[in-house]
Amino acid sequence: MQTRVLGRDLTVSAVGLGCMGFSHAYGAPMEAKEVIPLLRQAVEMGYTFFDTAEVYGTPEDPHSNECMVGEPLAPYRDKVVISTKFGLRFDMDSGIFPYPLIPDSRPETIRRSVEGSLKRLQTDHIDLYFQHRIDPSVSPEEVAGVMADLIKEGKITHWGISETDADYLRRAHAVCPVTAVQNRYSMMARHYEPLFPVLEELGVGLVAFSPMANGFLTGKYGKGAQFDAKYDYRASMPQFTDEAVEQNRRLLELLSGMAEEKKATPAQISMAWMLCKKTWIVPIPGTRKPERMRENAGAADVSLTPDEVRALDEALDNMEMSAVFGGH
């Protein structure tokens, strides 16, 4: 697979693998033994960038995802980039189940988090450590100061911020250079595009999560799609309702038409659109299926000209779409 550089010097595969869905939000959690061959196949396909977080677990085992990722990648540790996240914790005293997530980026919490993540990931360093969500009670300067210390100590090598705005990013970057932001970005959720000039100015990459609008842009979910309400968040996402499928018909037709022209799939076109827009964008789609991993990796081989990207943007700007989870 082709590679890209995030920030100053972090080289990753042009398409990364989002690992959250192994244990969280997209169906009943997988068994750890099922994840081992899946991740090792991903490495063989050319994936070198794997994204997890300390809270991508289950109510019974809140930190299970990092364990799932760490063990199978241990033999390839010097060949892969692992990103994980701090800054959200489970409120286990709330009396609410599943436990609510609350932002917490206090220095002492970050210190506990990094030690826990290193242990679960079976590694001596984290390649890219994201602040998962901004904590309004802790300044970006204070968070960035802790990141600078962790880099000096060798516990992390790069850091980033998820769901940030320009002001927070600039203030944090001034203290300790930010390698990447991880924000939701897809054809249906483009509300972070005004941040792009700032990313370009500062030399910060974009790791795009939910690049296919939680799978909707694959075109594989039509009217009557059913999801397990207990384990699968898509059961309540607005883009998967029958009404939304109808509202988004033109979007799906646009994708399928371009896919036919490029001898690709709609999923690949939805990611090629962002890959060809900026050289510093890296999508991290998630999947549990080897054939989908192979398909997603192939998005990096689909070439769209600047004119084709502009034409897609213009079409999207003037197209009716449904609401989308996490979008505007």
Coordinates of C-alpha atoms in Angstrom, one line a residue:
M1 CA 0.0 0.0 0.0
Q2 CA 1.1 3.6 -0.6
T3 CA 2.2 5.6 2.4
R4 CA 1.6 9.1 3.7
V5 CA 3.3 11.4 6.2
L6 CA 1.3 12.8 9.1
G7 CA 2.8 16.0 10.6
R8 CA 6.6 16.3 10.3
D9 CA 7.7 12.7 10.1
L10 CA 5.1 10.0 11.0
T11 CA 4.8 7.6 8.0
V12 CA 1.7 5.5 7.9
S13 CA -0.2 3.5 5.3
A14 CA -2.4 5.7 3.1
V15 CA -5.5 3.9 4.6
G16 CA -5.4 2.9 8.3
L17 CA -7.5 0.4 10.2
G18 CA -9.9 1.7 12.8
C19 CA -10.2 -1.1 15.4
M20 CA -13.0 0.2 17.6
G21 CA -15.6 -2.1 15.9
F22 CA -13.9 -5.2 17.2
S23 CA -15.4 -4.6 20.6
H24 CA -17.6 -1.6 20.5
A25 CA -20.6 -0.1 18.6
Y26 CA -20.8 -2.3 15.6
G27 CA -22.3 -5.6 16.9
A28 CA -21.5 -8.0 19.7
P29 CA -17.9 -7.9 20.7
M30 CA -15.5 -10.3 18.9
E31 CA -13.5 -12.8 20.8
A32 CA -9.8 -11.8 21.1
K33 CA -8.8 -15.0 19.3
E34 CA -10.8 -13.9 16.3
V35 CA -9.0 -10.6 16.1
I36 CA -5.5 -12.1 16.0
P37 CA -5.7 -13.5 12.4
L38 CA -7.6 -10.5 11.2
L39 CA -5.0 -8.0 12.3
R40 CA -2.2 -10.2 11.0
Q41 CA -3.9 -10.4 7.6
A42 CA -4.2 -6.6 7.6
V43 CA -0.4 -6.3 8.1
E44 CA 0.1 -8.7 5.2
M45 CA -2.2 -6.5 3.0
G46 CA 0.0 -3.5 3.7
Y47 CA -1.7 -1.8 6.6
T48 CA 0.8 -0.2 8.9
F49 CA -1.5 2.2 10.9
F50 CA -3.9 0.9 13.6
D51 CA -6.1 3.0 15.7
T52 CA -7.6 2.1 19.1
A53 CA -8.5 3.9 22.4
E54 CA -8.5 3.0 26.1
V55 CA -12.3 3.3 26.2
Y56 CA -13.2 1.1 23.1
G57 CA -14.3 -1.8 25.2
T58 CA -17.4 -3.3 26.7
P59 CA -19.2 -2.4 29.9
E60 CA -17.8 -5.6 31.4
D61 CA -14.2 -4.9 30.2
P62 CA -13.9 -1.2 29.3
H63 CA -10.3 -1.4 28.1
S64 CA -10.5 -4.6 26.0
N65 CA -9.9 -3.1 22.6
E66 CA -6.3 -2.2 23.4
C67 CA -5.6 -5.7 24.5
M68 CA -7.1 -7.1 21.3
V69 CA -4.9 -4.8 19.2
G70 CA -1.7 -5.2 21.2
E71 CA -1.2 -9.0 21.2
P72 CA -1.6 -9.7 17.4
L73 CA 0.6 -6.7 16.5
A74 CA 3.4 -7.5 19.0
P75 CA 5.4 -9.5 16.4
Y76 CA 5.2 -6.6 14.0
R77 CA 5.8 -3.8 16.5
D78 CA 8.7 -2.2 14.6
K79 CA 6.8 -2.2 11.3
V80 CA 3.5 -0.7 12.5
V81 CA 2.2 2.6 13.9
I82 CA -0.3 2.3 16.8
S83 CA -2.4 5.2 17.8
T84 CA -4.5 5.2 21.0
K85 CA -6.3 7.8 23.0
F86 CA -6.6 9.4 26.4
G87 CA -9.0 12.0 27.8
L88 CA -12.3 10.1 28.3
R89 CA -13.0 8.0 31.3
F90 CA -15.9 5.9 32.5
D91 CA -18.0 7.4 35.3
M92 CA -18.4 4.2 37.3
D93 CA -19.9 6.1 40.3
S94 CA -22.9 7.5 38.3
G95 CA -25.2 4.6 38.9
I96 CA -25.9 4.5 35.2
F97 CA -25.2 1.5 33.0
P98 CA -23.5 1.4 30.6
Y99 CA -21.2 3.8 32.2
P100 CA -21.2 7.4 30.8
L101 CA -18.0 8.8 29.3
I102 CA -16.8 12.1 30.7
P103 CA -13.8 14.2 29.6
D104 CA -10.8 14.1 31.9
S105 CA -7.4 15.4 30.7
R106 CA -6.0 16.3 34.1
P107 CA -2.2 15.6 34.1
E108 CA -2.5 12.9 36.7
T109 CA -5.2 11.1 34.7
I110 CA -3.1 11.3 31.5
R111 CA -0.2 9.7 33.4
R112 CA -2.4 6.8 34.6
S113 CA -3.8 6.4 31.1
V114 CA -0.5 6.2 29.3
E115 CA 0.8 3.5 31.7
G116 CA -2.3 1.5 31.3
S117 CA -2.3 1.7 27.5
L118 CA 1.4 0.8 27.3
K119 CA 0.7 -2.3 29.3
R120 CA -2.4 -3.4 27.4
L121 CA -0.7 -2.7 24.0
Q122 CA 2.4 -4.7 25.1
T123 CA 4.7 -1.9 23.9
D124 CA 7.2 0.5 25.4
H125 CA 6.0 3.5 23.4
I126 CA 2.8 4.8 21.7
D127 CA 3.4 6.1 18.2
L128 CA 0.5 8.6 18.1
Y129 CA -1.3 9.5 21.3
F130 CA -4.6 11.4 20.8
Q131 CA -6.5 13.5 23.2
H132 CA -9.9 11.8 22.7
R133 CA -12.1 14.8 23.5
I134 CA -11.3 18.3 24.8
D135 CA -11.7 18.7 28.5
P136 CA -13.1 22.3 29.1
S137 CA -11.5 22.3 32.6
V138 CA -7.9 21.8 31.4
S139 CA -6.1 24.3 29.1
P140 CA -4.6 23.1 25.8
E141 CA -1.2 24.4 27.0
E142 CA -1.4 22.2 30.1
V143 CA -2.3 19.1 28.0
A144 CA 0.5 19.9 25.5
G145 CA 3.0 20.3 28.3
V146 CA 2.3 16.8 29.5
M147 CA 2.6 15.5 25.9
A148 CA 6.0 17.2 25.6
D149 CA 7.1 15.5 28.8
L150 CA 5.9 12.1 27.6
I151 CA 7.8 12.5 24.4
K152 CA 11.0 13.4 26.3
E153 CA 10.5 10.3 28.4
G154 CA 10.0 8.1 25.3
K155 CA 6.6 6.9 26.3
I156 CA 5.0 8.5 23.2
T157 CA 6.6 9.7 20.0
H158 CA 3.8 11.9 18.5
W159 CA 0.5 13.3 19.7
G160 CA -2.7 14.5 18.3
I161 CA -6.2 15.8 19.2
S162 CA -9.6 14.4 18.3
E163 CA -12.6 16.6 17.5
T164 CA -10.6 19.9 18.0
D165 CA -11.2 23.4 16.7
A166 CA -8.7 25.9 15.4
D167 CA -8.1 27.9 18.5
Y168 CA -7.5 24.8 20.7
L169 CA -5.2 23.4 18.1
R170 CA -3.1 26.5 17.7
R171 CA -2.6 26.9 21.4
A172 CA -1.6 23.3 21.9
H173 CA 0.6 23.2 18.8
A174 CA 2.5 26.3 20.1
V175 CA 3.6 24.3 23.2
C176 CA 4.2 20.9 21.6
P177 CA 3.8 20.3 17.9
V178 CA 0.7 18.4 17.0
T179 CA 1.1 15.6 14.4
A180 CA -2.5 15.0 13.5
V181 CA -6.1 15.7 14.4
Q182 CA -8.6 12.9 14.3
N183 CA -12.0 14.2 13.3
R184 CA -15.1 12.8 11.8
Y185 CA -15.0 13.3 8.0
S186 CA -17.0 11.9 5.1
M187 CA -19.0 13.0 2.1
M188 CA -21.9 13.4 4.5
A189 CA -20.0 15.1 7.3
R190 CA -17.9 17.9 6.0
H191 CA -18.2 20.4 8.9
Y192 CA -14.5 20.3 9.7
E193 CA -13.4 21.5 6.2
P194 CA -13.0 25.1 7.5
L195 CA -10.2 23.7 9.6
F196 CA -8.2 22.6 6.6
P197 CA -6.3 25.9 6.0
V198 CA -5.1 25.8 9.6
L199 CA -4.0 22.2 9.3
E200 CA -2.1 23.1 6.1
E201 CA -0.5 26.1 7.7
L202 CA 0.7 24.2 10.8
G203 CA 1.7 21.0 8.9
V204 CA -0.8 18.9 10.8
G205 CA -2.4 15.8 9.3
L206 CA -6.0 14.7 9.4
V207 CA -6.9 11.2 10.4
A208 CA -10.5 10.8 9.2
F209 CA -12.8 8.5 11.2
S210 CA -16.1 7.3 10.0
P211 CA -15.0 8.1 6.4
M212 CA -17.9 6.2 4.9
A213 CA -20.5 7.7 7.3
N214 CA -20.6 4.6 9.5
G215 CA -20.8 2.3 6.4
F216 CA -23.7 4.0 4.7
L217 CA -21.6 5.2 1.8
T218 CA -20.7 1.6 0.8
G219 CA -24.2 1.5 -0.7
K220 CA -24.8 -1.9 0.9
Y221 CA -27.6 -0.8 3.3
G222 CA -31.0 -0.1 1.7
K223 CA -34.5 0.1 3.0
G224 CA -35.3 -2.3 5.8
A225 CA -31.7 -2.7 7.0
Q226 CA -31.7 -4.2 10.5
F227 CA -29.2 -3.7 13.3
D228 CA -28.9 -5.2 16.8
A229 CA -30.1 -2.4 19.0
K230 CA -28.2 -3.8 22.0
Y231 CA -24.8 -3.8 20.4
D232 CA -24.9 -1.9 17.1
Y233 CA -25.2 1.9 17.2
R234 CA -26.3 2.0 13.6
A235 CA -29.8 0.9 14.9
S236 CA -30.3 4.5 16.0
M237 CA -28.3 6.4 13.4
P238 CA -30.5 8.7 11.2
Q239 CA -28.8 7.8 7.9
F240 CA -30.0 4.2 8.0
T241 CA -33.7 4.9 8.2
D242 CA -35.9 4.0 5.2
E243 CA -36.6 7.8 4.8
A244 CA -32.9 8.6 4.7
V245 CA -32.2 5.9 2.1
E246 CA -34.7 7.7 -0.1
Q247 CA -33.3 11.2 0.7
N248 CA -29.8 10.0 -0.1
R249 CA -30.7 8.3 -3.4
R250 CA -28.8 10.9 -5.5
L251 CA -25.7 10.6 -3.3
L252 CA -25.7 6.8 -3.7
E253 CA -26.2 7.2 -7.4
L254 CA -23.3 9.6 -7.7
L255 CA -21.0 7.2 -5.9
S256 CA -22.1 4.1 -7.9
G257 CA -21.8 6.1 -11.2
M258 CA -18.2 7.2 -10.4
A259 CA -17.4 3.7 -9.1
E260 CA -18.5 2.2 -12.5
E261 CA -16.4 4.7 -14.4
K262 CA -13.3 4.1 -12.3
K263 CA -13.8 0.3 -12.0
A264 CA -14.0 0.7 -8.2
T265 CA -16.6 0.3 -5.5
P266 CA -18.7 3.1 -3.9
A267 CA -16.8 2.6 -0.7
Q268 CA -13.5 3.1 -2.5
I269 CA -14.8 6.3 -4.2
S270 CA -15.9 7.8 -1.0
M271 CA -12.4 7.5 0.4
A272 CA -10.5 8.2 -2.8
W273 CA -12.4 11.6 -2.8
M274 CA -10.7 12.6 0.4
L275 CA -7.3 10.9 -0.4
C276 CA -7.1 12.8 -3.6
K277 CA -8.2 16.1 -2.0
K278 CA -5.3 16.4 0.3
T279 CA -2.0 14.4 0.7
W280 CA -2.2 14.7 4.5
I281 CA -5.6 13.0 4.9
V282 CA -5.6 9.4 6.1
P283 CA -9.0 7.6 6.5
I284 CA -9.3 4.8 9.1
P285 CA -12.3 2.7 8.1
G286 CA -13.2 -0.2 10.4
T287 CA -14.3 -3.7 9.5
R288 CA -14.3 -7.2 10.7
K289 CA -14.1 -8.8 7.3
P290 CA -10.8 -9.5 5.4
E291 CA -12.5 -8.9 2.1
R292 CA -13.6 -5.4 3.3
M293 CA -10.1 -4.7 4.5
R294 CA -8.8 -5.5 1.1
E295 CA -11.4 -3.4 -0.6
N296 CA -10.7 -0.4 1.7
A297 CA -7.0 -0.7 1.1
G298 CA -7.7 -0.5 -2.6
A299 CA -9.1 3.0 -2.2
A300 CA -5.5 4.3 -2.2
D301 CA -5.1 3.0 -5.7
V302 CA -8.1 4.9 -7.1
S303 CA -7.0 8.1 -8.8
L304 CA -9.3 11.1 -9.1
T305 CA -8.1 14.3 -10.9
P306 CA -8.4 17.7 -9.2
D307 CA -11.3 18.5 -11.6
E308 CA -13.1 15.3 -10.6
V309 CA -12.7 16.0 -6.9
R310 CA -14.0 19.6 -7.4
A311 CA -17.0 18.2 -9.4
L312 CA -17.8 15.8 -6.5
D313 CA -17.6 18.7 -4.0
E314 CA -19.9 20.8 -6.1
A315 CA -22.4 18.0 -6.4
L316 CA -22.3 17.4 -2.7
D317 CA -22.7 21.1 -2.0
N318 CA -26.0 21.1 -4.0
M319 CA -27.4 17.8 -3.0
E320 CA -30.2 16.9 -0.5
M321 CA -28.9 14.6 2.2
S322 CA -30.4 13.1 5.3
A323 CA -29.1 13.8 8.8
V324 CA -26.0 11.8 9.6
F325 CA -24.8 10.6 13.0
G326 CA -22.2 13.0 14.3
G327 CA -22.7 15.4 11.4
H328 CA -24.3 18.8 10.7

